[in-house]
Amino acid sequence: MGICSSKLSEKSDSINSRHSSQQIDFQFIDGRRFHNVEDIVYPLPNDDDETDRLHFRHFLTRYIWQSNFSAPINHLLDDPETKILDVGCGAGSWSFDMATTHPSVNIIGIDISEQPPAQIKPNNFNFVKANVLEGIPFENNTFNYVFQRNLMGAFSEQNWLDVINELVRILKPGGFIELMEHSMLNNMGPATKRLCDAQMGGMHLRGTDPFISQKLVKFLQNQGKLENVVQEIRECHHGANSTKAELNLSKTAINNLVTLYAAWKPRLAKMMQISSEEYDELTKISEKELFEFDTYFKLVRVYARKVVDGSNEIKG
């Protein structure tokens, strides 16, 4: 129990072995470590500080939703034959949480980054280093559930369509796909808007869409091999209009956004043509505005079921 099937483990080991010889180089900007891989547009660091931020954001998101997923997969979570894929698993927060709370299932995480910390890795979790833009290294109809989130800055719109087709390809008929992304900010003060506009400008320059969360439902509806598409939305507020019980959540959300500002700093300060000190001052002002204006963003989850029609082919 809690151990991946030998066939899937052997395949994962083979993939890891094949990638082990391909050293991924990194670049350092203002003390932060970034990917230095050709054609990668993801703008944020992949260092220890970013790992901490990702863990922090995971628990914030889980609290807002009161769950790790929205798709109707509870009937799968006690079955040792269930195979789950976490795409872009990053620090492993979601994978580790799911693997720990559902020890019967087999979970694979894939990411272009290095493997999540081995010392806290659950026994029913395995990691594969892979670039999903080059194809997902699994056979057709492998997984019962495929989950992907927080990659709005990683893909162009065409990339999104290609990746979703790949996710559906490796999903078993009758299995579920779930995507989660967030909107840009609403109800912004002047400093916050300046930072948000710069972030959107940076994303456009890199060919990514800051409003991709609004398009996910159409992507799944139009894919051709999915049915029962459902969209769910929650809001994450940062302040003044929060109830007393919500204030701690608001403080947590503000802290999360401030650490995101820090992650963007090496790119945004240069793009905005301001000094490091000016950028830091702008973030301090924004931190206050987030509460005063009750700035918020939307979290969007979209899930669907792969049709069962006897065909393993998907539309290109």
mmCIF file of C-alpha atoms in Angstrom, residues 2-315:
data_model
loop_
_atom_site.group_PDB
_atom_site.id
_atom_site.type_symbol
_atom_site.label_atom_id
_atom_site.label_comp_id
_atom_site.label_asym_id
_atom_site.label_seq_id
_atom_site.Cartn_x
_atom_site.Cartn_y
_atom_site.Cartn_z
ATOM 1 C CA GLY A 2 1.241 3.519 -0.862
ATOM 2 C CA ILE A 3 3.870 2.212 -3.295
ATOM 3 C CA CYS A 4 3.575 2.943 -7.020
ATOM 4 C CA SER A 5 2.999 -0.025 -9.248
ATOM 5 C CA SER A 6 6.220 -1.590 -10.516
ATOM 6 C CA LYS A 7 5.424 -0.781 -14.126
ATOM 7 C CA LEU A 8 4.862 2.904 -13.440
ATOM 8 C CA SER A 9 7.913 3.080 -11.151
ATOM 9 C CA GLU A 10 10.119 1.455 -13.790
ATOM 10 C CA LYS A 11 8.903 3.924 -16.376
ATOM 11 C CA SER A 12 9.573 6.850 -14.009
ATOM 12 C CA ASP A 13 13.071 5.523 -13.230
ATOM 13 C CA SER A 14 13.801 5.201 -16.926
ATOM 14 C CA ILE A 15 12.672 8.766 -17.604
ATOM 15 C CA ASN A 16 14.684 10.117 -14.669
ATOM 16 C CA SER A 17 17.765 8.247 -15.878
ATOM 17 C CA ARG A 18 17.373 9.666 -19.356
ATOM 18 C CA HIS A 19 17.127 13.209 -18.039
ATOM 19 C CA SER A 20 19.888 12.908 -15.417
ATOM 20 C CA SER A 21 22.582 13.527 -17.997
ATOM 21 C CA GLN A 22 20.936 16.710 -19.212
ATOM 22 C CA GLN A 23 22.212 19.304 -16.760
ATOM 23 C CA ILE A 24 19.802 22.216 -16.460
ATOM 24 C CA ASP A 25 21.732 25.454 -16.181
ATOM 25 C CA PHE A 26 20.535 28.388 -14.123
ATOM 26 C CA GLN A 27 21.065 32.104 -14.283
ATOM 27 C CA PHE A 28 21.302 34.433 -11.300
ATOM 28 C CA ILE A 29 19.735 37.887 -11.328
ATOM 29 C CA ASP A 30 20.107 40.166 -8.292
ATOM 30 C CA GLY A 31 20.800 37.180 -6.066
ATOM 31 C CA ARG A 32 17.789 35.126 -7.249
ATOM 32 C CA ARG A 33 18.121 31.895 -9.218
ATOM 33 C CA PHE A 34 16.153 31.459 -12.458
ATOM 34 C CA HIS A 35 15.862 28.823 -15.154
ATOM 35 C CA ASN A 36 18.219 29.289 -18.065
ATOM 36 C CA VAL A 37 16.529 26.877 -20.447
ATOM 37 C CA GLU A 38 15.808 27.773 -24.046
ATOM 38 C CA ASP A 39 12.180 28.729 -24.791
ATOM 39 C CA ILE A 40 11.161 28.793 -21.116
ATOM 40 C CA VAL A 41 9.095 31.937 -20.499
ATOM 41 C CA TYR A 42 8.177 31.322 -16.843
ATOM 42 C CA PRO A 43 9.276 34.567 -15.139
ATOM 43 C CA LEU A 44 9.724 33.628 -11.475
ATOM 44 C CA PRO A 45 12.760 32.247 -9.597
ATOM 45 C CA ASN A 46 13.253 28.612 -8.588
ATOM 46 C CA ASP A 47 15.378 29.103 -5.476
ATOM 47 C CA ASP A 48 14.752 28.356 -1.786
ATOM 48 C CA ASP A 49 12.864 31.602 -1.197
ATOM 49 C CA GLU A 50 10.504 30.761 -4.034
ATOM 50 C CA THR A 51 10.042 27.247 -2.661
ATOM 51 C CA ASP A 52 8.976 28.756 0.665
ATOM 52 C CA ARG A 53 6.536 31.072 -1.138
ATOM 53 C CA LEU A 54 5.010 28.158 -3.057
ATOM 54 C CA HIS A 55 4.463 26.157 0.143
ATOM 55 C CA PHE A 56 2.906 29.219 1.770
ATOM 56 C CA ARG A 57 0.621 29.828 -1.215
ATOM 57 C CA HIS A 58 -0.479 26.199 -1.270
ATOM 58 C CA PHE A 59 -1.869 26.334 2.259
ATOM 59 C CA LEU A 60 -3.493 29.724 1.595
ATOM 60 C CA THR A 61 -5.199 28.295 -1.480
ATOM 61 C CA ARG A 62 -6.270 25.142 0.302
ATOM 62 C CA TYR A 63 -7.837 27.209 3.081
ATOM 63 C CA ILE A 64 -9.752 29.390 0.623
ATOM 64 C CA TRP A 65 -11.175 26.341 -1.145
ATOM 65 C CA GLN A 66 -11.340 24.130 1.958
ATOM 66 C CA SER A 67 -10.045 21.382 -0.311
ATOM 67 C CA ASN A 68 -7.156 20.390 -2.562
ATOM 68 C CA PHE A 69 -9.408 19.718 -5.548
ATOM 69 C CA SER A 70 -12.900 20.276 -6.900
ATOM 70 C CA ALA A 71 -13.299 17.402 -9.362
ATOM 71 C CA PRO A 72 -15.512 14.503 -8.133
ATOM 72 C CA ILE A 73 -12.672 12.060 -7.485
ATOM 73 C CA ASN A 74 -13.332 10.975 -3.894
ATOM 74 C CA HIS A 75 -14.297 7.486 -5.089
ATOM 75 C CA LEU A 76 -10.769 7.115 -6.525
ATOM 76 C CA LEU A 77 -8.796 8.086 -3.433
ATOM 77 C CA ASP A 78 -8.941 4.766 -1.587
ATOM 78 C CA ASP A 79 -8.057 2.669 -4.622
ATOM 79 C CA PRO A 80 -4.389 1.561 -4.806
ATOM 80 C CA GLU A 81 -4.745 1.342 -8.601
ATOM 81 C CA THR A 82 -5.435 5.083 -8.835
ATOM 82 C CA LYS A 83 -2.716 7.098 -10.544
ATOM 83 C CA ILE A 84 -2.607 10.895 -10.189
ATOM 84 C CA LEU A 85 -0.367 13.348 -12.061
ATOM 85 C CA ASP A 86 0.578 16.783 -10.679
ATOM 86 C CA VAL A 87 1.823 18.873 -13.605
ATOM 87 C CA GLY A 88 4.325 21.597 -12.724
ATOM 88 C CA CYS A 89 4.534 20.291 -9.176
ATOM 89 C CA GLY A 90 7.272 22.766 -8.219
ATOM 90 C CA ALA A 91 8.025 22.491 -4.517
ATOM 91 C CA GLY A 92 5.727 19.470 -4.263
ATOM 92 C CA SER A 93 3.248 21.115 -1.876
ATOM 93 C CA TRP A 94 0.066 19.800 -3.499
ATOM 94 C CA SER A 95 1.546 16.383 -4.331
ATOM 95 C CA PHE A 96 2.914 15.850 -0.838
ATOM 96 C CA ASP A 97 -0.343 16.998 0.765
ATOM 97 C CA MET A 98 -2.413 14.679 -1.417
ATOM 98 C CA ALA A 99 -0.005 11.754 -0.999
ATOM 99 C CA THR A 100 -0.033 12.125 2.786
ATOM 100 C CA THR A 101 -3.804 12.469 3.147
ATOM 101 C CA HIS A 102 -4.533 9.724 0.599
ATOM 102 C CA PRO A 103 -1.766 7.142 1.107
ATOM 103 C CA SER A 104 -3.426 4.464 -1.031
ATOM 104 C CA VAL A 105 -3.058 6.304 -4.342
ATOM 105 C CA ASN A 106 0.015 6.640 -6.569
ATOM 106 C CA ILE A 107 1.076 10.222 -7.291
ATOM 107 C CA ILE A 108 3.593 11.419 -9.864
ATOM 108 C CA GLY A 109 4.837 15.005 -9.953
ATOM 109 C CA ILE A 110 6.507 16.451 -13.047
ATOM 110 C CA ASP A 111 8.364 19.730 -13.320
ATOM 111 C CA ILE A 112 11.312 21.234 -15.147
ATOM 112 C CA SER A 113 12.825 22.151 -11.778
ATOM 113 C CA GLU A 114 14.894 19.904 -9.553
ATOM 114 C CA GLN A 115 13.205 17.242 -7.442
ATOM 115 C CA PRO A 116 11.266 18.348 -4.321
ATOM 116 C CA PRO A 117 12.976 17.638 -0.966
ATOM 117 C CA ALA A 118 13.569 13.880 -0.678
ATOM 118 C CA GLN A 119 13.680 13.925 3.133
ATOM 119 C CA ILE A 120 9.958 14.723 3.349
ATOM 120 C CA LYS A 121 8.798 12.799 0.254
ATOM 121 C CA PRO A 122 5.860 10.456 0.956
ATOM 122 C CA ASN A 123 6.363 6.828 -0.094
ATOM 123 C CA ASN A 124 3.536 6.996 -2.618
ATOM 124 C CA PHE A 125 5.024 9.968 -4.488
ATOM 125 C CA ASN A 126 7.493 9.833 -7.381
ATOM 126 C CA PHE A 127 9.077 12.694 -9.292
ATOM 127 C CA VAL A 128 9.934 12.995 -12.977
ATOM 128 C CA LYS A 129 11.934 15.911 -14.329
ATOM 129 C CA ALA A 130 10.353 16.918 -17.626
ATOM 130 C CA ASN A 131 9.401 19.931 -19.730
ATOM 131 C CA VAL A 132 5.711 19.588 -20.550
ATOM 132 C CA LEU A 133 6.184 21.809 -23.617
ATOM 133 C CA GLU A 134 8.253 19.000 -25.117
ATOM 134 C CA GLY A 135 5.515 16.450 -24.451
ATOM 135 C CA ILE A 136 4.538 14.608 -21.301
ATOM 136 C CA PRO A 137 6.600 11.396 -20.996
ATOM 137 C CA PHE A 138 3.788 8.957 -20.300
ATOM 138 C CA GLU A 139 1.726 6.639 -22.456
ATOM 139 C CA ASN A 140 -1.865 7.262 -23.512
ATOM 140 C CA ASN A 141 -4.544 6.594 -20.885
ATOM 141 C CA THR A 142 -2.175 6.337 -17.906
ATOM 142 C CA PHE A 143 -3.755 8.507 -15.197
ATOM 143 C CA ASN A 144 -7.125 8.600 -13.447
ATOM 144 C CA TYR A 145 -6.738 12.253 -12.493
ATOM 145 C CA VAL A 146 -4.503 15.019 -13.824
ATOM 146 C CA PHE A 147 -4.075 18.261 -11.885
ATOM 147 C CA GLN A 148 -2.313 21.452 -12.980
ATOM 148 C CA ARG A 149 -2.228 24.905 -11.409
ATOM 149 C CA ASN A 150 -0.396 28.250 -11.244
ATOM 150 C CA LEU A 151 1.204 28.114 -14.695
ATOM 151 C CA MET A 152 -0.372 31.244 -16.165
ATOM 152 C CA GLY A 153 3.114 32.711 -16.667
ATOM 153 C CA ALA A 154 4.548 29.577 -18.256
ATOM 154 C CA PHE A 155 2.571 29.113 -21.484
ATOM 155 C CA SER A 156 1.486 31.103 -24.505
ATOM 156 C CA GLU A 157 -2.130 30.585 -25.568
ATOM 157 C CA GLN A 158 -1.050 28.042 -28.212
ATOM 158 C CA ASN A 159 1.067 26.301 -25.562
ATOM 159 C CA TRP A 160 -2.038 26.044 -23.392
ATOM 160 C CA LEU A 161 -3.958 24.266 -26.144
ATOM 161 C CA ASP A 162 -1.051 21.892 -26.801
ATOM 162 C CA VAL A 163 -0.528 21.118 -23.113
ATOM 163 C CA ILE A 164 -4.225 20.490 -22.502
ATOM 164 C CA ASN A 165 -4.251 18.045 -25.423
ATOM 165 C CA GLU A 166 -1.292 16.276 -23.810
ATOM 166 C CA LEU A 167 -3.061 16.129 -20.456
ATOM 167 C CA VAL A 168 -6.118 14.614 -22.091
ATOM 168 C CA ARG A 169 -3.967 12.135 -24.029
ATOM 169 C CA ILE A 170 -2.465 10.633 -20.873
ATOM 170 C CA LEU A 171 -5.802 10.706 -19.012
ATOM 171 C CA LYS A 172 -7.803 7.478 -18.875
ATOM 172 C CA PRO A 173 -11.297 7.526 -20.409
ATOM 173 C CA GLY A 174 -13.631 8.422 -17.550
ATOM 174 C CA GLY A 175 -10.793 10.161 -15.698
ATOM 175 C CA PHE A 176 -10.753 13.813 -14.644
ATOM 176 C CA ILE A 177 -8.618 16.791 -15.584
ATOM 177 C CA GLU A 178 -8.514 19.878 -13.327
ATOM 178 C CA LEU A 179 -6.852 23.240 -13.916
ATOM 179 C CA MET A 180 -6.542 26.154 -11.495
ATOM 180 C CA GLU A 181 -5.297 29.680 -12.209
ATOM 181 C CA HIS A 182 -5.869 33.086 -10.666
ATOM 182 C CA SER A 183 -7.017 36.413 -12.068
ATOM 183 C CA MET A 184 -5.164 39.683 -11.877
ATOM 184 C CA LEU A 185 -5.953 42.059 -8.995
ATOM 185 C CA ASN A 186 -9.149 44.082 -8.569
ATOM 186 C CA ASN A 187 -9.765 47.221 -6.463
ATOM 187 C CA MET A 188 -6.181 48.489 -6.584
ATOM 188 C CA GLY A 189 -4.546 51.554 -5.125
ATOM 189 C CA PRO A 190 -2.103 53.596 -7.267
ATOM 190 C CA ALA A 191 1.103 51.834 -6.184
ATOM 191 C CA THR A 192 -0.499 48.405 -6.496
ATOM 192 C CA LYS A 193 -1.819 49.243 -9.960
ATOM 193 C CA ARG A 194 1.627 50.387 -11.043
ATOM 194 C CA LEU A 195 3.132 47.065 -9.988
ATOM 195 C CA CYS A 196 0.268 45.068 -11.486
ATOM 196 C CA ASP A 197 0.494 46.928 -14.810
ATOM 197 C CA ALA A 198 4.229 46.255 -14.928
ATOM 198 C CA GLN A 199 3.649 42.572 -14.233
ATOM 199 C CA MET A 200 1.081 42.358 -17.032
ATOM 200 C CA GLY A 201 3.458 44.191 -19.351
ATOM 201 C CA GLY A 202 6.198 41.725 -18.486
ATOM 202 C CA MET A 203 3.908 38.801 -19.215
ATOM 203 C CA HIS A 204 2.851 40.226 -22.570
ATOM 204 C CA LEU A 205 6.506 40.718 -23.534
ATOM 205 C CA ARG A 206 7.134 37.043 -22.779
ATOM 206 C CA GLY A 207 4.114 35.959 -24.811
ATOM 207 C CA THR A 208 1.905 34.902 -21.906
ATOM 208 C CA ASP A 209 -1.639 35.992 -21.049
ATOM 209 C CA PRO A 210 -2.402 37.483 -17.607
ATOM 210 C CA PHE A 211 -6.105 36.802 -18.172
ATOM 211 C CA ILE A 212 -5.783 33.108 -18.968
ATOM 212 C CA SER A 213 -7.963 32.102 -16.001
ATOM 213 C CA GLN A 214 -10.966 33.479 -17.893
ATOM 214 C CA LYS A 215 -10.283 31.215 -20.872
ATOM 215 C CA LEU A 216 -9.769 27.854 -19.168
ATOM 216 C CA VAL A 217 -13.417 26.822 -19.345
ATOM 217 C CA LYS A 218 -13.511 27.440 -23.118
ATOM 218 C CA PHE A 219 -10.263 25.536 -23.607
ATOM 219 C CA LEU A 220 -11.785 22.464 -21.981
ATOM 220 C CA GLN A 221 -15.170 22.865 -23.660
ATOM 221 C CA ASN A 222 -13.540 23.062 -27.086
ATOM 222 C CA GLN A 223 -10.928 20.337 -26.610
ATOM 223 C CA GLY A 224 -13.080 17.634 -28.153
ATOM 224 C CA LYS A 225 -12.567 14.721 -25.776
ATOM 225 C CA LEU A 226 -14.011 16.180 -22.576
ATOM 226 C CA GLU A 227 -17.495 16.369 -21.113
ATOM 227 C CA ASN A 228 -19.249 17.762 -18.041
ATOM 228 C CA VAL A 229 -17.023 20.847 -17.879
ATOM 229 C CA VAL A 230 -17.476 22.728 -14.582
ATOM 230 C CA GLN A 231 -16.023 26.070 -13.479
ATOM 231 C CA GLU A 232 -15.804 27.170 -9.841
ATOM 232 C CA ILE A 233 -14.583 30.566 -8.575
ATOM 233 C CA ARG A 234 -13.473 31.836 -5.165
ATOM 234 C CA GLU A 235 -12.245 35.297 -4.168
ATOM 235 C CA CYS A 236 -9.200 36.073 -2.036
ATOM 236 C CA HIS A 237 -9.573 39.455 -0.301
ATOM 237 C CA HIS A 238 -6.782 41.401 1.325
ATOM 238 C CA GLY A 239 -8.413 43.656 3.826
ATOM 239 C CA ALA A 240 -10.744 46.348 4.951
ATOM 240 C CA ASN A 241 -14.060 44.705 4.077
ATOM 241 C CA SER A 242 -13.082 41.398 5.635
ATOM 242 C CA THR A 243 -14.989 40.171 8.659
ATOM 243 C CA LYS A 244 -13.129 39.862 11.947
ATOM 244 C CA ALA A 245 -12.831 36.131 11.386
ATOM 245 C CA GLU A 246 -11.302 36.749 7.938
ATOM 246 C CA LEU A 247 -8.639 39.238 9.029
ATOM 247 C CA ASN A 248 -5.990 36.598 9.663
ATOM 248 C CA LEU A 249 -6.613 35.227 6.185
ATOM 249 C CA SER A 250 -6.275 38.741 4.776
ATOM 250 C CA LYS A 251 -2.921 39.198 6.514
ATOM 251 C CA THR A 252 -1.764 35.890 5.115
ATOM 252 C CA ALA A 253 -2.884 36.883 1.616
ATOM 253 C CA ILE A 254 -1.037 40.203 1.883
ATOM 254 C CA ASN A 255 2.139 38.456 2.968
ATOM 255 C CA ASN A 256 1.809 36.073 0.045
ATOM 256 C CA LEU A 257 1.526 38.947 -2.423
ATOM 257 C CA VAL A 258 4.455 40.844 -0.901
ATOM 258 C CA THR A 259 6.669 37.773 -1.347
ATOM 259 C CA LEU A 260 5.441 37.575 -4.946
ATOM 260 C CA TYR A 261 6.541 41.183 -5.454
ATOM 261 C CA ALA A 262 9.987 40.131 -4.231
ATOM 262 C CA ALA A 263 10.015 37.225 -6.700
ATOM 263 C CA TRP A 264 9.197 39.575 -9.577
ATOM 264 C CA LYS A 265 11.664 42.261 -8.480
ATOM 265 C CA PRO A 266 14.723 41.248 -10.553
ATOM 266 C CA ARG A 267 12.656 41.532 -13.728
ATOM 267 C CA LEU A 268 10.159 44.274 -12.878
ATOM 268 C CA ALA A 269 12.544 46.835 -11.353
ATOM 269 C CA LYS A 270 14.623 46.758 -14.520
ATOM 270 C CA MET A 271 11.590 46.908 -16.777
ATOM 271 C CA MET A 272 10.094 49.792 -14.783
ATOM 272 C CA GLN A 273 13.487 51.555 -14.856
ATOM 273 C CA ILE A 274 13.519 52.179 -11.128
ATOM 274 C CA SER A 275 16.145 51.471 -8.491
ATOM 275 C CA SER A 276 16.011 48.587 -6.046
ATOM 276 C CA GLU A 277 15.203 51.065 -3.273
ATOM 277 C CA GLU A 278 12.371 52.618 -5.272
ATOM 278 C CA TYR A 279 10.896 49.198 -5.976
ATOM 279 C CA ASP A 280 11.025 48.264 -2.293
ATOM 280 C CA GLU A 281 9.310 51.521 -1.340
ATOM 281 C CA LEU A 282 6.609 50.897 -3.928
ATOM 282 C CA THR A 283 5.918 47.450 -2.477
ATOM 283 C CA LYS A 284 5.681 48.905 1.038
ATOM 284 C CA ILE A 285 3.058 51.381 -0.148
ATOM 285 C CA SER A 286 1.207 48.631 -1.983
ATOM 286 C CA GLU A 287 1.220 46.464 1.141
ATOM 287 C CA LYS A 288 -0.820 49.150 2.921
ATOM 288 C CA GLU A 289 -3.071 49.706 -0.085
ATOM 289 C CA LEU A 290 -3.958 46.037 -0.311
ATOM 290 C CA PHE A 291 -5.714 46.292 3.036
ATOM 291 C CA GLU A 292 -7.147 49.791 2.613
ATOM 292 C CA PHE A 293 -8.682 49.129 -0.817
ATOM 293 C CA ASP A 294 -9.592 45.534 0.020
ATOM 294 C CA THR A 295 -7.815 44.431 -3.123
ATOM 295 C CA TYR A 296 -8.783 40.940 -4.249
ATOM 296 C CA PHE A 297 -8.211 38.353 -6.940
ATOM 297 C CA LYS A 298 -10.233 35.404 -8.163
ATOM 298 C CA LEU A 299 -9.160 31.780 -8.044
ATOM 299 C CA VAL A 300 -10.628 29.758 -10.891
ATOM 300 C CA ARG A 301 -10.873 25.971 -10.950
ATOM 301 C CA VAL A 302 -12.118 24.193 -14.064
ATOM 302 C CA TYR A 303 -12.522 20.445 -14.303
ATOM 303 C CA ALA A 304 -13.941 17.948 -16.774
ATOM 304 C CA ARG A 305 -14.270 14.215 -17.468
ATOM 305 C CA LYS A 306 -12.652 12.455 -20.418
ATOM 306 C CA VAL A 307 -15.287 10.853 -22.585
ATOM 307 C CA VAL A 308 -15.502 7.088 -22.817
ATOM 308 C CA ASP A 309 -16.005 6.268 -26.494
ATOM 309 C CA GLY A 310 -13.513 3.514 -27.248
ATOM 310 C CA SER A 311 -11.044 5.895 -28.927
ATOM 311 C CA ASN A 312 -7.626 6.823 -27.547
ATOM 312 C CA GLU A 313 -7.011 9.512 -30.138
ATOM 313 C CA ILE A 314 -7.505 13.235 -29.517
ATOM 314 C CA LYS A 315 -7.872 16.142 -31.841
#
